[in-house]
Every structure is written in structure tokens, then in C-alpha cells.
Amino acid sequence: MTTVQDVIARSFGSSPDAIGRRRLLALAALGLAAAPQTAWSGAPQGQLTWAVHFSLAPTWFDPAETPGMITPFLLMYALHDAMVKPMPDGPTTPCLAEKWKMAPDGLACEFTVRAGTKFHNGEPVTAEDVKFSYERYRGTSAGLMKEQVAAIETPDERTVRFVLKKPWPDFLTFYSSATGAGWIVPKKYVQQVGEEGFKKAPVGAGPYRFVSFTPGVELVLEAFDGYWRKQPTVKRLVFKVIPEEATRLAALKRGEVDLAYSIRGELAEELTRSPGLSLKPVVIQGTFWLYFPDQWDPKSPWHDQRVRDAARLAIDYKSISEALTLGHSPVTNSIIPDSFDFYWKAPAAVYDMARAKKLLADAGLRNGFDAGDYYCDATYANLAEAVINNLQEVGIRAKLRPLERAAFFSGYGEKKLKNIIQGSSGAFGNAATRLEAFAVKGGAYVYGSYPEIETLFAQQAAELDMAKRTAQLHGIQRFLHERSVYAPIWQLAFLNGQGKRVGQSALGLIRGHAYSAPYEDVTIKQP
């Protein structure tokens, strides 16, 4: 991944570690600009239909409620737009902001709203909308971000200035990609229809506008001819909810859908043999893991690290990847994606049932134990079944409890799930943003923490020396590994099916992103 530090290094002819704070801020002050691409010469035409592997929920229509997962971005890249967001050009591409600059002292970040941008109702995007969108944001990391920002100033209709309480190296990362705080909604419209009214009929500034939503069935969107970047070539996008994998593949074969998300195992092999269809694997920034939320309870077996170590040794990572994703999912042994800045490469994962059984015996559980419910997103119940079978073989007996995605992440975030949680996140960001949500006290999905983690995280948050900050974030990841706070499973290779009508699916255009995006780049094959 090309980072801001890499760009600085090339500009000044030195390594990222050798670059001082002054040079970093000087380059940042230049801002970044993205020139609008050549517009599509004709009117949008035709329809493309996606088979979505989970039930769509209205909460994902609203950037203010963005959780620490990639799911809502499937819709946000169509309905909404951000000041700065991950795009094919890089992770911090200016969009509704035509430029940005950091103050020399690192205490303010100023954005200039791109001239001529507008919402689907025709209203212009203004600085006041940007301020309003940030202030109403209540999703993942909202508390952390608002603790760092002293004020938001809007000296004119196109200028927004975020004043920080102290220099914060990760402000732009949190604002542009790891959260939904930088995705802009129209202030007047939200105030007019109310919070629930906005979910029923969302208005954004993205390349597609809302047409209709039938819960459990489909979402229909239509091209917005006023989109600033480029006019979409496809007139209508339809997202059909088809949770059952075989049914998704059957719909793709019959031509009822053009793209089908998440086709795995034997069905993926069948897809590769089907005339006119192609398999589109994308290794994403989505890591999966087992979380032991009761490890802070002295009465729980999971409080004993030997039990957590045994669970890690019981998982046959390689075989599971081969069976479900044809071996495309790398086993990185970390909850941090290997593409993220500040990623620490953990020792290779080990599968050793004999050692796992011995550790359980040493912990006084020679005959194993009943581990209770194993919670997961129902979309990945087949992964859960494979892991449960592995755990069962060493004596850890668990009962599968799959939940619909919205309910699962709601329960996870509200700390209602117990025993074993099969968690995951494909959210954008870096190691710090992922750790904030999943390892640091107060994080959206954190049931407990450790003093060592809290100390290092507080230090890195204010550290401007790149080498020191890297060491601190590596230290947290090393601690998570050595203490088996998590049992990482894999970094998902998302396998998708593409039909013969699709020209550009936009899968994989944005590095690490799971879904088609940007949607204005999607095309239908011309006859």
C-alpha cells in the first residue's frame, strides 16, 4: 500500500523513518487533489443486479451509524459521498473535498468543499452539511474522535476547519476511511424528515439515488445525473437479498442476477465450470477470529490462557481455507490485515491437536468442557461449523448460534454475546483504528482490556515519531498474540460470481474493499 509517508519519502529522497515532523506537515499542507474524470458521453442505460449474501438493514443507509465493519460501505459508495475516502487512486482520495491541508503546528485540518457538488434533492453540499454530518455521527470511534476535536469552524460555505486539542496523527485516517464521520448528508433534509425518516428515504451525494427498498427482498437505486466525478454508465442498480448460497449461484446461472457475492467451497468450483460465468476472488482487509469475551471472568475456563491457547492450536486453518475459499484466504494469524500500515507479522499459525489436548489437561480439563454458545454472523455459519468441529475434537464443545448480520453486530457491540464470538471486520483504516475498535477499553466491540494495551495505545495516539509509533503498535499486536486474547482464523478471500453481461464489476478496484466500488465505474458489456 502506498502511504503518505511513502509519498513524502519519494519527494524528499529519504526513507519514511528519516522524515521529520516538519516535512510531514509541510507536504500535508500542500493538500491532495483529484481531477474529475472524463464524463460518460451517453445517458446511463440498462440494469445490473447483485445477489447479496445477507439481509440489508436501513441502519446501513445512514453514515451516522457506521459500525466497525465494511458492510455499510456496500451501500454508502452508491448512495453517499465523503470528503475524502478510499478510491482506486489511494486510501485518502479527495472527493467532496477538492483539497485539504494540515496546519503547520498539526492542530487544525482544513477542507475545501468541491465547487458544484450537490445532493440528490438538488441542494448544494456546503460546509454546514459537513459540520452537521460530523456532529451527528454516532458510529464506531465517535467518542474517540470527538474527544480529540476542540471545535469545527465554517468561515464560509466551502471551508471547514477541524481544530484539534493536540496533534493527532490518525485524524485523517479515522475521518476518511475507518469511520463514517466524513460521509456527508444534507442537514436541511435530515432535520425536515427526522432520523427515522432519513433511513426510510435517504438522500445523499453519491452516484446513485434511492428509489425503493423492500425489507428482506431488494434495494433499487438509480443513476444520479448530477454526480460530480463522472456520470454512471448503468442506469439502475438492484441489490437482491439471497442469503442461501446455492440459491445465489442458481440465480446467477439463470441470468436473474449479474453478480453474486460469496460463493464458496464446492459451489465455487461448480461456478468455475459453468459456461459464461467467472469466479472473482478478492483478498480483502477482512480478518476473522474467535473472541473469548469471558476471559476477564476468573470463574470462566477462558480466563486460563492455556485454554485459549488450546483453542488456537485446535483450528486446522489451512484445511478450512482450502475447503471454503479454495485456498485463497491467507492465514496471517492476526486480527490486523497485512495490508494495513503498522501491521506486525505474527509467527505462523500452528495446528496441533495433541498439544491442545495437553494444555486442556494441564488446565484441569482433561475431559474437555461445555463452552456454551458459539455466536456468529449467519453468513459465515459454514466457517463456524468447521471451527466448531475442530474444537470438538480436542474436547471444547460448543453450540452454533448464527444470527442475522445486523442482529449479530448489534449484540456484539452491546456486549450481549458470551462464551465464544466468531468476529470479523473488513473496515478501512490502519492498525491503530482496528485496535481502537477491537482491543482498547471503550472500543465498540471490546469486552475487556489489559493495562499493557491501554498504556501503549495512549502513547502511540500522540506519537509523531514514525519509528516509535510503529514499535508501540507492534507491541500491542504482539501482546494480543502472546496472550491469546483472540484466536485469529484467516484474512478472507471473498469469492464472488460474475455473469456474462458484466463489463467492469468494480470488484478489487479499491484495494482491500470487499464489494463493487466505485459504482460509477461499473459497466455492462456492449453487444
Short mmCIF file of C-alpha atoms in Angstrom, two decimals:
data_model
loop_
_atom_site.label_atom_id
_atom_site.label_comp_id
_atom_site.label_asym_id
_atom_site.label_seq_id
_atom_site.Cartn_x
_atom_site.Cartn_y
_atom_site.Cartn_z
CA MET A 1 0.00 0.00 0.00
CA THR A 2 1.33 3.46 -0.87
CA THR A 3 1.17 5.56 2.27
CA VAL A 4 1.51 9.29 2.81
CA GLN A 5 4.94 8.53 4.28
CA ASP A 6 5.99 6.74 1.09
CA VAL A 7 4.99 9.78 -0.98
CA ILE A 8 6.98 12.04 1.33
CA ALA A 9 9.97 9.75 1.08
CA ARG A 10 9.97 9.90 -2.70
CA SER A 11 9.54 13.67 -2.63
CA PHE A 12 12.44 14.32 -0.27
CA GLY A 13 14.67 11.42 -1.33
CA SER A 14 14.79 9.74 2.07
CA SER A 15 13.20 6.86 3.94
CA PRO A 16 9.87 7.34 5.76
CA ASP A 17 11.58 6.85 9.13
CA ALA A 18 14.06 9.61 8.33
CA ILE A 19 11.42 12.22 7.64
CA GLY A 20 10.86 14.76 10.34
CA ARG A 21 7.57 16.09 11.60
CA ARG A 22 8.12 19.43 9.87
CA ARG A 23 8.46 17.82 6.44
CA LEU A 24 5.43 15.62 7.05
CA LEU A 25 3.28 18.62 7.90
CA ALA A 26 4.74 20.67 5.06
CA LEU A 27 3.74 18.09 2.47
CA ALA A 28 0.33 17.60 4.09
CA ALA A 29 -0.19 21.36 3.87
CA LEU A 30 0.01 21.09 0.10
CA GLY A 31 -3.21 19.04 0.22
CA LEU A 32 -4.29 16.42 -2.30
CA ALA A 33 -6.43 16.96 -5.36
CA ALA A 34 -8.35 14.61 -7.59
CA ALA A 35 -9.22 15.88 -11.04
CA PRO A 36 -12.69 14.89 -12.23
CA GLN A 37 -12.53 12.08 -14.77
CA THR A 38 -13.84 12.39 -18.30
CA ALA A 39 -17.62 12.21 -18.25
CA TRP A 40 -19.53 9.38 -19.89
CA SER A 41 -20.72 10.66 -23.24
CA GLY A 42 -24.14 8.98 -23.25
CA ALA A 43 -27.04 8.66 -20.82
CA PRO A 44 -26.94 5.81 -18.27
CA GLN A 45 -28.52 2.65 -19.66
CA GLY A 46 -29.56 -0.81 -18.52
CA GLN A 47 -29.62 -2.57 -15.16
CA LEU A 48 -27.21 -4.69 -13.17
CA THR A 49 -28.36 -6.89 -10.32
CA TRP A 50 -26.33 -8.15 -7.38
CA ALA A 51 -27.24 -11.15 -5.21
CA VAL A 52 -26.35 -10.05 -1.68
CA HIS A 53 -25.47 -12.69 0.91
CA PHE A 54 -27.14 -11.04 3.92
CA SER A 55 -30.33 -9.17 4.70
CA LEU A 56 -29.99 -5.43 4.08
CA ALA A 57 -30.84 -3.18 7.01
CA PRO A 58 -31.92 0.50 6.93
CA THR A 59 -29.28 1.38 9.54
CA TRP A 60 -26.71 0.97 6.74
CA PHE A 61 -28.38 3.73 4.71
CA ASP A 62 -27.17 6.29 7.26
CA PRO A 63 -23.43 7.08 7.56
CA ALA A 64 -24.01 8.37 11.11
CA GLU A 65 -24.44 4.80 12.35
CA THR A 66 -21.44 3.20 10.62
CA PRO A 67 -20.11 0.30 12.73
CA GLY A 68 -16.55 -1.03 12.64
CA MET A 69 -17.23 -3.27 9.67
CA ILE A 70 -17.25 -2.95 5.90
CA THR A 71 -20.92 -3.89 5.32
CA PRO A 72 -22.48 -0.39 5.17
CA PHE A 73 -19.90 0.73 2.63
CA LEU A 74 -21.55 -1.64 0.14
CA LEU A 75 -24.41 0.89 0.10
CA MET A 76 -22.58 4.08 1.05
CA TYR A 77 -20.38 4.04 -2.05
CA ALA A 78 -23.59 4.21 -4.09
CA LEU A 79 -25.87 6.48 -2.05
CA HIS A 80 -23.38 8.81 -0.40
CA ASP A 81 -20.05 10.51 -0.81
CA ALA A 82 -17.30 11.52 1.59
CA MET A 83 -14.97 14.46 1.86
CA VAL A 84 -12.04 12.06 1.49
CA LYS A 85 -12.33 8.30 1.02
CA PRO A 86 -10.56 5.19 -0.29
CA MET A 87 -10.67 5.05 -4.08
CA PRO A 88 -8.65 3.33 -6.81
CA ASP A 89 -6.14 6.21 -6.61
CA GLY A 90 -5.43 5.57 -2.93
CA PRO A 91 -6.85 5.38 0.61
CA THR A 92 -7.21 9.16 1.09
CA THR A 93 -8.53 10.41 -2.23
CA PRO A 94 -10.26 13.83 -2.09
CA CYS A 95 -13.88 13.59 -3.21
CA LEU A 96 -16.42 16.11 -1.90
CA ALA A 97 -13.33 17.95 -0.66
CA GLU A 98 -11.33 19.25 -3.61
CA LYS A 99 -8.35 19.75 -1.30
CA TRP A 100 -7.27 19.65 2.31
CA LYS A 101 -4.34 20.96 4.31
CA MET A 102 -2.89 20.46 7.75
CA ALA A 103 -1.80 23.44 9.83
CA PRO A 104 1.98 23.68 10.37
CA ASP A 105 1.53 23.04 14.10
CA GLY A 106 -0.65 19.97 13.48
CA LEU A 107 -3.55 21.47 15.41
CA ALA A 108 -6.00 22.02 12.56
CA CYS A 109 -7.08 20.31 9.34
CA GLU A 110 -8.90 22.43 6.77
CA PHE A 111 -11.04 21.13 3.89
CA THR A 112 -12.38 22.99 0.87
CA VAL A 113 -15.72 21.67 -0.37
CA ARG A 114 -15.60 20.92 -4.09
CA ALA A 115 -17.47 23.55 -6.10
CA GLY A 116 -20.70 22.42 -7.77
CA THR A 117 -21.30 19.28 -5.70
CA LYS A 118 -24.90 18.63 -4.80
CA PHE A 119 -27.23 16.20 -3.08
CA HIS A 120 -29.85 14.10 -4.82
CA ASN A 121 -32.55 16.67 -3.97
CA GLY A 122 -30.61 19.36 -5.82
CA GLU A 123 -29.33 21.18 -2.74
CA PRO A 124 -25.62 22.15 -2.80
CA VAL A 125 -23.14 20.45 -0.48
CA THR A 126 -21.91 23.11 1.96
CA ALA A 127 -19.54 23.45 4.86
CA GLU A 128 -22.54 23.45 7.20
CA ASP A 129 -23.54 19.98 5.93
CA VAL A 130 -20.01 18.76 6.62
CA LYS A 131 -20.09 20.09 10.17
CA PHE A 132 -23.59 18.70 10.76
CA SER A 133 -22.61 15.24 9.47
CA TYR A 134 -19.64 15.08 11.82
CA GLU A 135 -21.57 16.29 14.84
CA ARG A 136 -24.42 13.78 14.36
CA TYR A 137 -22.02 10.86 13.79
CA ARG A 138 -22.55 8.19 16.46
CA GLY A 139 -20.92 5.11 14.97
CA THR A 140 -17.69 3.32 15.77
CA SER A 141 -14.96 5.53 17.29
CA ALA A 142 -17.33 8.51 17.63
CA GLY A 143 -16.30 9.09 21.24
CA LEU A 144 -12.59 8.94 20.48
CA MET A 145 -12.86 11.35 17.55
CA LYS A 146 -14.95 13.90 19.40
CA GLU A 147 -12.57 13.83 22.36
CA GLN A 148 -9.78 14.90 20.02
CA VAL A 149 -11.63 17.73 18.23
CA ALA A 150 -11.89 21.05 20.07
CA ALA A 151 -14.05 22.87 17.50
CA ILE A 152 -15.34 22.83 13.93
CA GLU A 153 -15.24 26.17 12.15
CA THR A 154 -17.08 27.10 8.94
CA PRO A 155 -15.78 30.55 7.93
CA ASP A 156 -17.61 30.34 4.59
CA GLU A 157 -19.84 27.97 2.61
CA ARG A 158 -16.93 25.96 1.21
CA THR A 159 -14.44 25.92 4.08
CA VAL A 160 -14.46 23.54 7.05
CA ARG A 161 -11.74 23.65 9.69
CA PHE A 162 -11.35 20.94 12.34
CA VAL A 163 -9.44 22.33 15.31
CA LEU A 164 -7.70 19.60 17.32
CA LYS A 165 -6.88 19.69 21.02
CA LYS A 166 -3.42 18.34 20.24
CA PRO A 167 -1.63 16.96 17.16
CA TRP A 168 -3.23 13.63 16.24
CA PRO A 169 -1.51 11.57 13.54
CA ASP A 170 -4.61 9.49 12.80
CA PHE A 171 -7.20 12.22 12.37
CA LEU A 172 -7.44 11.86 8.59
CA THR A 173 -7.42 8.05 8.75
CA PHE A 174 -10.36 7.99 11.16
CA TYR A 175 -12.20 10.76 9.30
CA SER A 176 -11.68 9.49 5.76
CA SER A 177 -11.90 5.72 5.99
CA ALA A 178 -12.13 4.00 9.38
CA THR A 179 -15.45 5.63 10.27
CA GLY A 180 -18.46 7.19 8.57
CA ALA A 181 -17.83 10.62 10.10
CA GLY A 182 -16.58 12.10 6.84
CA TRP A 183 -19.54 10.88 4.74
CA ILE A 184 -21.84 13.83 4.18
CA VAL A 185 -25.63 14.05 4.49
CA PRO A 186 -27.89 17.10 3.86
CA LYS A 187 -28.57 18.98 7.09
CA LYS A 188 -31.83 20.60 5.97
CA TYR A 189 -33.31 17.35 4.70
CA VAL A 190 -32.40 15.32 7.80
CA GLN A 191 -33.89 17.99 10.06
CA GLN A 192 -37.00 18.10 7.89
CA VAL A 193 -37.74 14.32 7.83
CA GLY A 194 -36.13 13.28 11.12
CA GLU A 195 -33.73 10.45 11.88
CA GLU A 196 -36.13 7.59 11.10
CA GLY A 197 -37.49 9.39 8.05
CA PHE A 198 -33.97 9.65 6.68
CA LYS A 199 -33.50 5.86 6.89
CA LYS A 200 -36.79 5.34 5.04
CA ALA A 201 -35.87 7.69 2.21
CA PRO A 202 -32.16 8.55 2.34
CA VAL A 203 -30.77 11.44 0.33
CA GLY A 204 -27.05 11.53 -0.33
CA ALA A 205 -24.46 12.97 -2.68
CA GLY A 206 -23.32 9.71 -4.26
CA PRO A 207 -23.53 8.44 -7.84
CA TYR A 208 -26.89 6.69 -7.26
CA ARG A 209 -30.10 7.85 -5.64
CA PHE A 210 -32.58 5.86 -3.59
CA VAL A 211 -35.65 4.52 -5.44
CA SER A 212 -37.18 1.82 -3.25
CA PHE A 213 -36.44 -0.69 -0.52
CA THR A 214 -38.39 -3.86 0.24
CA PRO A 215 -37.05 -5.35 3.50
CA GLY A 216 -35.73 -8.86 3.02
CA VAL A 217 -36.19 -8.63 -0.74
CA GLU A 218 -34.33 -5.88 -2.59
CA LEU A 219 -32.97 -2.35 -2.76
CA VAL A 220 -33.29 -0.36 -6.00
CA LEU A 221 -31.08 2.62 -6.89
CA GLU A 222 -30.97 4.85 -9.98
CA ALA A 223 -28.12 6.85 -11.54
CA PHE A 224 -27.81 10.45 -10.32
CA ASP A 225 -27.01 12.67 -13.30
CA GLY A 226 -25.60 15.40 -11.08
CA TYR A 227 -22.74 13.38 -9.64
CA TRP A 228 -19.51 15.38 -9.77
CA ARG A 229 -16.91 12.70 -10.53
CA LYS A 230 -18.43 11.13 -13.63
CA GLN A 231 -21.86 10.18 -14.86
CA PRO A 232 -22.60 6.48 -14.16
CA THR A 233 -22.98 4.30 -17.27
CA VAL A 234 -25.51 1.89 -15.71
CA LYS A 235 -28.94 3.42 -15.11
CA ARG A 236 -30.27 1.11 -12.39
CA LEU A 237 -28.63 -0.98 -9.67
CA VAL A 238 -30.64 -3.66 -7.88
CA PHE A 239 -29.45 -5.49 -4.78
CA LYS A 240 -31.43 -8.68 -4.19
CA VAL A 241 -31.27 -10.35 -0.78
CA ILE A 242 -30.48 -14.05 -1.29
CA PRO A 243 -28.96 -15.44 1.93
CA GLU A 244 -28.72 -19.06 0.71
CA GLU A 245 -25.52 -19.66 -1.21
CA ALA A 246 -26.78 -22.33 -3.62
CA THR A 247 -29.76 -20.13 -4.48
CA ARG A 248 -27.42 -17.22 -5.30
CA LEU A 249 -25.45 -19.41 -7.66
CA ALA A 250 -28.63 -20.75 -9.29
CA ALA A 251 -29.87 -17.19 -9.84
CA LEU A 252 -26.53 -16.28 -11.43
CA LYS A 253 -26.69 -19.29 -13.74
CA ARG A 254 -30.22 -18.39 -14.85
CA GLY A 255 -29.24 -14.80 -15.51
CA GLU A 256 -31.60 -13.46 -12.82
CA VAL A 257 -28.63 -11.67 -11.25
CA ASP A 258 -25.40 -10.44 -12.80
CA LEU A 259 -23.11 -10.66 -9.78
CA ALA A 260 -23.34 -12.93 -6.75
CA TYR A 261 -21.41 -12.25 -3.57
CA SER A 262 -19.81 -15.01 -1.50
CA ILE A 263 -19.80 -18.26 -3.47
CA ARG A 264 -17.58 -20.75 -1.64
CA GLY A 265 -16.33 -24.32 -1.49
CA GLU A 266 -17.85 -26.83 -3.89
CA LEU A 267 -20.19 -24.16 -5.25
CA ALA A 268 -17.19 -22.01 -6.19
CA GLU A 269 -15.68 -24.97 -8.02
CA GLU A 270 -19.00 -25.52 -9.80
CA LEU A 271 -19.09 -21.85 -10.79
CA THR A 272 -15.68 -22.10 -12.47
CA ARG A 273 -17.05 -24.93 -14.63
CA SER A 274 -20.20 -23.01 -15.65
CA PRO A 275 -20.15 -21.51 -19.17
CA GLY A 276 -20.35 -17.72 -19.23
CA LEU A 277 -19.61 -17.34 -15.51
CA SER A 278 -16.34 -16.39 -13.86
CA LEU A 279 -15.05 -16.54 -10.29
CA LYS A 280 -13.81 -13.21 -8.92
CA PRO A 281 -11.72 -13.77 -5.77
CA VAL A 282 -10.66 -10.65 -3.86
CA VAL A 283 -8.38 -10.87 -0.81
CA ILE A 284 -9.80 -8.17 1.41
CA GLN A 285 -8.88 -6.35 4.61
CA GLY A 286 -11.38 -8.61 6.36
CA THR A 287 -9.86 -10.64 9.18
CA PHE A 288 -11.84 -13.29 11.09
CA TRP A 289 -11.24 -14.50 14.61
CA LEU A 290 -12.57 -16.17 17.73
CA TYR A 291 -13.05 -13.80 20.65
CA PHE A 292 -13.33 -15.01 24.23
CA PRO A 293 -15.40 -12.28 25.96
CA ASP A 294 -15.39 -14.13 29.29
CA GLN A 295 -11.60 -14.22 29.62
CA TRP A 296 -11.75 -11.46 32.23
CA ASP A 297 -14.07 -13.54 34.43
CA PRO A 298 -12.00 -15.62 36.91
CA LYS A 299 -14.80 -18.23 37.00
CA SER A 300 -14.69 -18.86 33.26
CA PRO A 301 -12.45 -21.55 31.70
CA TRP A 302 -11.42 -18.89 29.17
CA HIS A 303 -9.74 -16.93 31.98
CA ASP A 304 -6.95 -19.53 31.83
CA GLN A 305 -4.65 -18.69 28.93
CA ARG A 306 -3.88 -22.38 28.42
CA VAL A 307 -7.50 -22.88 27.36
CA ARG A 308 -7.30 -20.01 24.88
CA ASP A 309 -4.01 -21.38 23.57
CA ALA A 310 -5.63 -24.80 23.17
CA ALA A 311 -8.44 -23.31 21.08
CA ARG A 312 -5.91 -21.70 18.76
CA LEU A 313 -3.97 -24.94 18.34
CA ALA A 314 -7.18 -26.88 17.60
CA ILE A 315 -8.06 -24.97 14.42
CA ASP A 316 -6.96 -26.51 11.11
CA TYR A 317 -6.55 -23.17 9.36
CA LYS A 318 -5.09 -24.39 6.08
CA SER A 319 -7.70 -27.08 5.51
CA ILE A 320 -10.55 -24.68 6.26
CA SER A 321 -9.19 -22.12 3.78
CA GLU A 322 -8.82 -24.80 1.11
CA ALA A 323 -12.30 -26.22 1.71
CA LEU A 324 -14.23 -22.94 1.83
CA THR A 325 -12.24 -20.46 -0.28
CA LEU A 326 -10.19 -22.84 -2.48
CA GLY A 327 -7.07 -21.86 -0.55
CA HIS A 328 -7.32 -18.17 -1.46
CA SER A 329 -7.71 -16.94 2.16
CA PRO A 330 -4.26 -16.35 3.70
CA VAL A 331 -3.67 -17.44 7.30
CA THR A 332 -1.96 -14.36 8.75
CA ASN A 333 -2.55 -15.23 12.43
CA SER A 334 -3.60 -11.66 13.21
CA ILE A 335 -6.73 -9.55 13.58
CA ILE A 336 -4.92 -6.80 11.66
CA PRO A 337 -4.90 -7.08 7.84
CA ASP A 338 -1.45 -7.48 6.31
CA SER A 339 -2.15 -4.52 4.01
CA PHE A 340 -2.59 -2.04 6.89
CA ASP A 341 0.01 0.48 7.96
CA PHE A 342 1.69 -0.58 11.24
CA TYR A 343 0.88 -4.26 10.65
CA TRP A 344 3.02 -6.63 12.73
CA LYS A 345 3.70 -10.02 11.17
CA ALA A 346 2.88 -12.67 13.76
CA PRO A 347 4.55 -16.09 13.89
CA ALA A 348 2.86 -18.64 11.66
CA ALA A 349 -0.32 -20.23 13.00
CA VAL A 350 0.10 -23.79 14.30
CA TYR A 351 -2.39 -26.66 14.14
CA ASP A 352 -1.53 -29.24 16.81
CA MET A 353 -4.35 -31.25 18.39
CA ALA A 354 -2.03 -33.21 20.70
CA ARG A 355 -0.65 -30.02 22.25
CA ALA A 356 -4.15 -28.58 22.50
CA LYS A 357 -5.39 -31.62 24.46
CA LYS A 358 -2.36 -31.48 26.77
CA LEU A 359 -2.95 -27.79 27.52
CA LEU A 360 -6.57 -28.53 28.43
CA ALA A 361 -5.42 -31.37 30.69
CA ASP A 362 -2.86 -29.08 32.35
CA ALA A 363 -5.68 -26.61 32.96
CA GLY A 364 -7.67 -29.32 34.77
CA LEU A 365 -9.96 -30.01 31.83
CA ARG A 366 -8.74 -33.44 30.74
CA ASN A 367 -12.25 -34.36 29.53
CA GLY A 368 -12.80 -31.01 27.90
CA PHE A 369 -15.70 -28.73 28.78
CA ASP A 370 -19.02 -27.40 27.55
CA ALA A 371 -18.20 -24.00 26.10
CA GLY A 372 -21.80 -22.90 25.57
CA ASP A 373 -22.98 -20.86 22.60
CA TYR A 374 -20.77 -20.03 19.65
CA TYR A 375 -22.15 -16.82 18.10
CA CYS A 376 -21.55 -15.83 14.50
CA ASP A 377 -22.88 -13.84 11.57
CA ALA A 378 -25.16 -16.36 9.83
CA THR A 379 -23.46 -15.56 6.53
CA TYR A 380 -20.36 -17.33 7.81
CA ALA A 381 -22.05 -20.22 9.60
CA ASN A 382 -20.18 -22.71 7.41
CA LEU A 383 -16.88 -21.33 8.69
CA ALA A 384 -18.26 -21.61 12.22
CA GLU A 385 -19.27 -25.23 11.65
CA ALA A 386 -15.74 -26.11 10.53
CA VAL A 387 -14.17 -24.41 13.55
CA ILE A 388 -16.67 -25.97 15.97
CA ASN A 389 -15.80 -29.41 14.59
CA ASN A 390 -12.11 -28.70 15.23
CA LEU A 391 -12.80 -27.53 18.79
CA GLN A 392 -14.97 -30.57 19.44
CA GLU A 393 -12.10 -32.88 18.51
CA VAL A 394 -10.00 -31.57 21.40
CA GLY A 395 -12.90 -31.51 23.86
CA ILE A 396 -14.20 -27.94 23.59
CA ARG A 397 -17.91 -28.49 22.99
CA ALA A 398 -19.85 -25.51 21.61
CA LYS A 399 -23.32 -24.95 20.19
CA LEU A 400 -23.69 -22.93 17.00
CA ARG A 401 -25.81 -19.78 17.33
CA PRO A 402 -25.94 -17.98 13.96
CA LEU A 403 -27.60 -14.56 13.88
CA GLU A 404 -28.56 -12.26 11.00
CA ARG A 405 -25.76 -9.79 10.37
CA ALA A 406 -27.42 -6.67 11.78
CA ALA A 407 -28.53 -8.54 14.92
CA PHE A 408 -25.12 -10.15 15.35
CA PHE A 409 -23.15 -6.92 15.24
CA SER A 410 -25.74 -5.19 17.39
CA GLY A 411 -25.41 -7.87 20.07
CA TYR A 412 -21.62 -7.86 19.74
CA GLY A 413 -21.45 -4.08 20.11
CA GLU A 414 -23.90 -4.02 23.02
CA LYS A 415 -21.81 -6.70 24.80
CA LYS A 416 -24.72 -9.15 24.95
CA LEU A 417 -22.93 -12.15 23.42
CA LYS A 418 -20.98 -14.54 25.63
CA ASN A 419 -18.82 -17.68 25.56
CA ILE A 420 -17.35 -17.65 22.02
CA ILE A 421 -17.81 -14.98 19.35
CA GLN A 422 -16.71 -15.51 15.77
CA GLY A 423 -15.95 -11.91 14.93
CA SER A 424 -14.67 -10.13 11.86
CA SER A 425 -14.04 -6.73 10.38
CA GLY A 426 -13.32 -5.55 6.86
CA ALA A 427 -13.33 -1.86 7.80
CA PHE A 428 -10.84 0.54 6.28
CA GLY A 429 -8.11 2.14 8.37
CA ASN A 430 -4.77 1.14 9.84
CA ALA A 431 -3.61 -0.96 12.78
CA ALA A 432 -4.50 1.79 15.25
CA THR A 433 -8.08 2.16 14.05
CA ARG A 434 -8.67 -1.60 14.11
CA LEU A 435 -7.17 -1.91 17.59
CA GLU A 436 -9.25 1.01 18.87
CA ALA A 437 -12.46 -0.79 17.88
CA PHE A 438 -11.50 -4.31 18.97
CA ALA A 439 -8.78 -4.21 21.64
CA VAL A 440 -8.80 -0.93 23.57
CA LYS A 441 -11.06 -0.16 26.52
CA GLY A 442 -14.17 1.67 25.33
CA GLY A 443 -13.90 0.26 21.80
CA ALA A 444 -17.13 -0.66 20.05
CA TYR A 445 -16.53 -4.42 20.35
CA VAL A 446 -14.27 -4.59 23.40
CA TYR A 447 -15.49 -6.53 26.46
CA GLY A 448 -12.30 -6.06 28.47
CA SER A 449 -8.71 -4.96 28.10
CA TYR A 450 -5.27 -5.12 29.72
CA PRO A 451 -3.12 -2.33 31.21
CA GLU A 452 -0.28 -3.05 28.79
CA ILE A 453 -2.58 -2.39 25.83
CA GLU A 454 -4.00 0.81 27.32
CA THR A 455 -0.56 2.26 28.05
CA LEU A 456 0.84 1.57 24.60
CA PHE A 457 -2.28 2.79 22.81
CA ALA A 458 -2.28 6.09 24.71
CA GLN A 459 1.39 6.58 23.85
CA GLN A 460 1.02 5.89 20.13
CA ALA A 461 -2.00 8.17 19.76
CA ALA A 462 0.17 11.25 20.38
CA GLU A 463 3.44 9.94 18.94
CA LEU A 464 4.69 11.79 15.85
CA ASP A 465 7.93 9.85 15.51
CA MET A 466 7.10 7.12 12.98
CA ALA A 467 9.59 4.58 14.29
CA LYS A 468 8.45 4.93 17.89
CA ARG A 469 4.79 4.76 16.93
CA THR A 470 5.38 1.65 14.84
CA ALA A 471 7.11 -0.03 17.79
CA GLN A 472 4.21 0.83 20.10
CA LEU A 473 1.54 -0.51 17.74
CA HIS A 474 3.63 -3.62 17.10
CA GLY A 475 3.83 -4.05 20.87
CA ILE A 476 0.04 -4.14 21.19
CA GLN A 477 -0.27 -6.71 18.41
CA ARG A 478 2.47 -8.82 19.96
CA PHE A 479 0.67 -8.72 23.32
CA LEU A 480 -2.62 -9.84 21.73
CA HIS A 481 -0.77 -12.72 20.10
CA GLU A 482 1.24 -13.83 23.11
CA ARG A 483 -1.73 -13.68 25.48
CA SER A 484 -4.17 -15.29 23.01
CA VAL A 485 -6.71 -12.52 23.55
CA TYR A 486 -8.01 -13.62 20.14
CA ALA A 487 -7.73 -16.78 18.07
CA PRO A 488 -7.29 -15.39 14.52
CA ILE A 489 -8.69 -17.63 11.76
CA TRP A 490 -7.86 -16.07 8.40
CA GLN A 491 -7.83 -12.96 6.23
CA LEU A 492 -10.78 -13.55 3.99
CA ALA A 493 -10.54 -14.10 0.27
CA PHE A 494 -14.02 -13.01 -0.80
CA LEU A 495 -15.14 -15.26 -3.65
CA ASN A 496 -17.77 -13.83 -5.98
CA GLY A 497 -19.51 -14.90 -9.17
CA GLN A 498 -19.75 -12.71 -12.27
CA GLY A 499 -22.17 -13.19 -15.15
CA LYS A 500 -21.59 -12.67 -18.86
CA ARG A 501 -23.35 -9.27 -19.08
CA VAL A 502 -20.88 -7.55 -16.76
CA GLY A 503 -18.15 -5.43 -18.28
CA GLN A 504 -16.44 -3.83 -15.27
CA SER A 505 -17.63 -5.28 -11.95
CA ALA A 506 -15.51 -2.80 -9.93
CA LEU A 507 -14.53 -5.70 -7.65
CA GLY A 508 -10.99 -5.12 -6.44
CA LEU A 509 -10.66 -1.59 -7.86
CA ILE A 510 -10.31 -0.22 -4.31
CA ARG A 511 -7.60 -2.16 -2.53
CA GLY A 512 -8.91 -4.31 0.31
CA HIS A 513 -12.55 -3.37 -0.28
CA ALA A 514 -14.94 -6.32 -0.34
CA TYR A 515 -17.62 -5.09 -2.73
CA SER A 516 -18.09 -3.42 -6.10
CA ALA A 517 -16.92 0.21 -5.94
CA PRO A 518 -16.82 2.87 -7.15
CA TYR A 519 -20.22 2.19 -8.68
CA GLU A 520 -19.87 4.93 -11.27
CA ASP A 521 -17.10 2.78 -12.81
CA VAL A 522 -19.34 -0.29 -13.19
CA THR A 523 -20.24 -1.14 -16.79
CA ILE A 524 -22.36 -3.51 -18.85
CA LYS A 525 -20.71 -5.28 -21.77
CA GLN A 526 -21.60 -3.73 -25.07
CA PRO A 527 -23.04 -6.16 -27.68
#
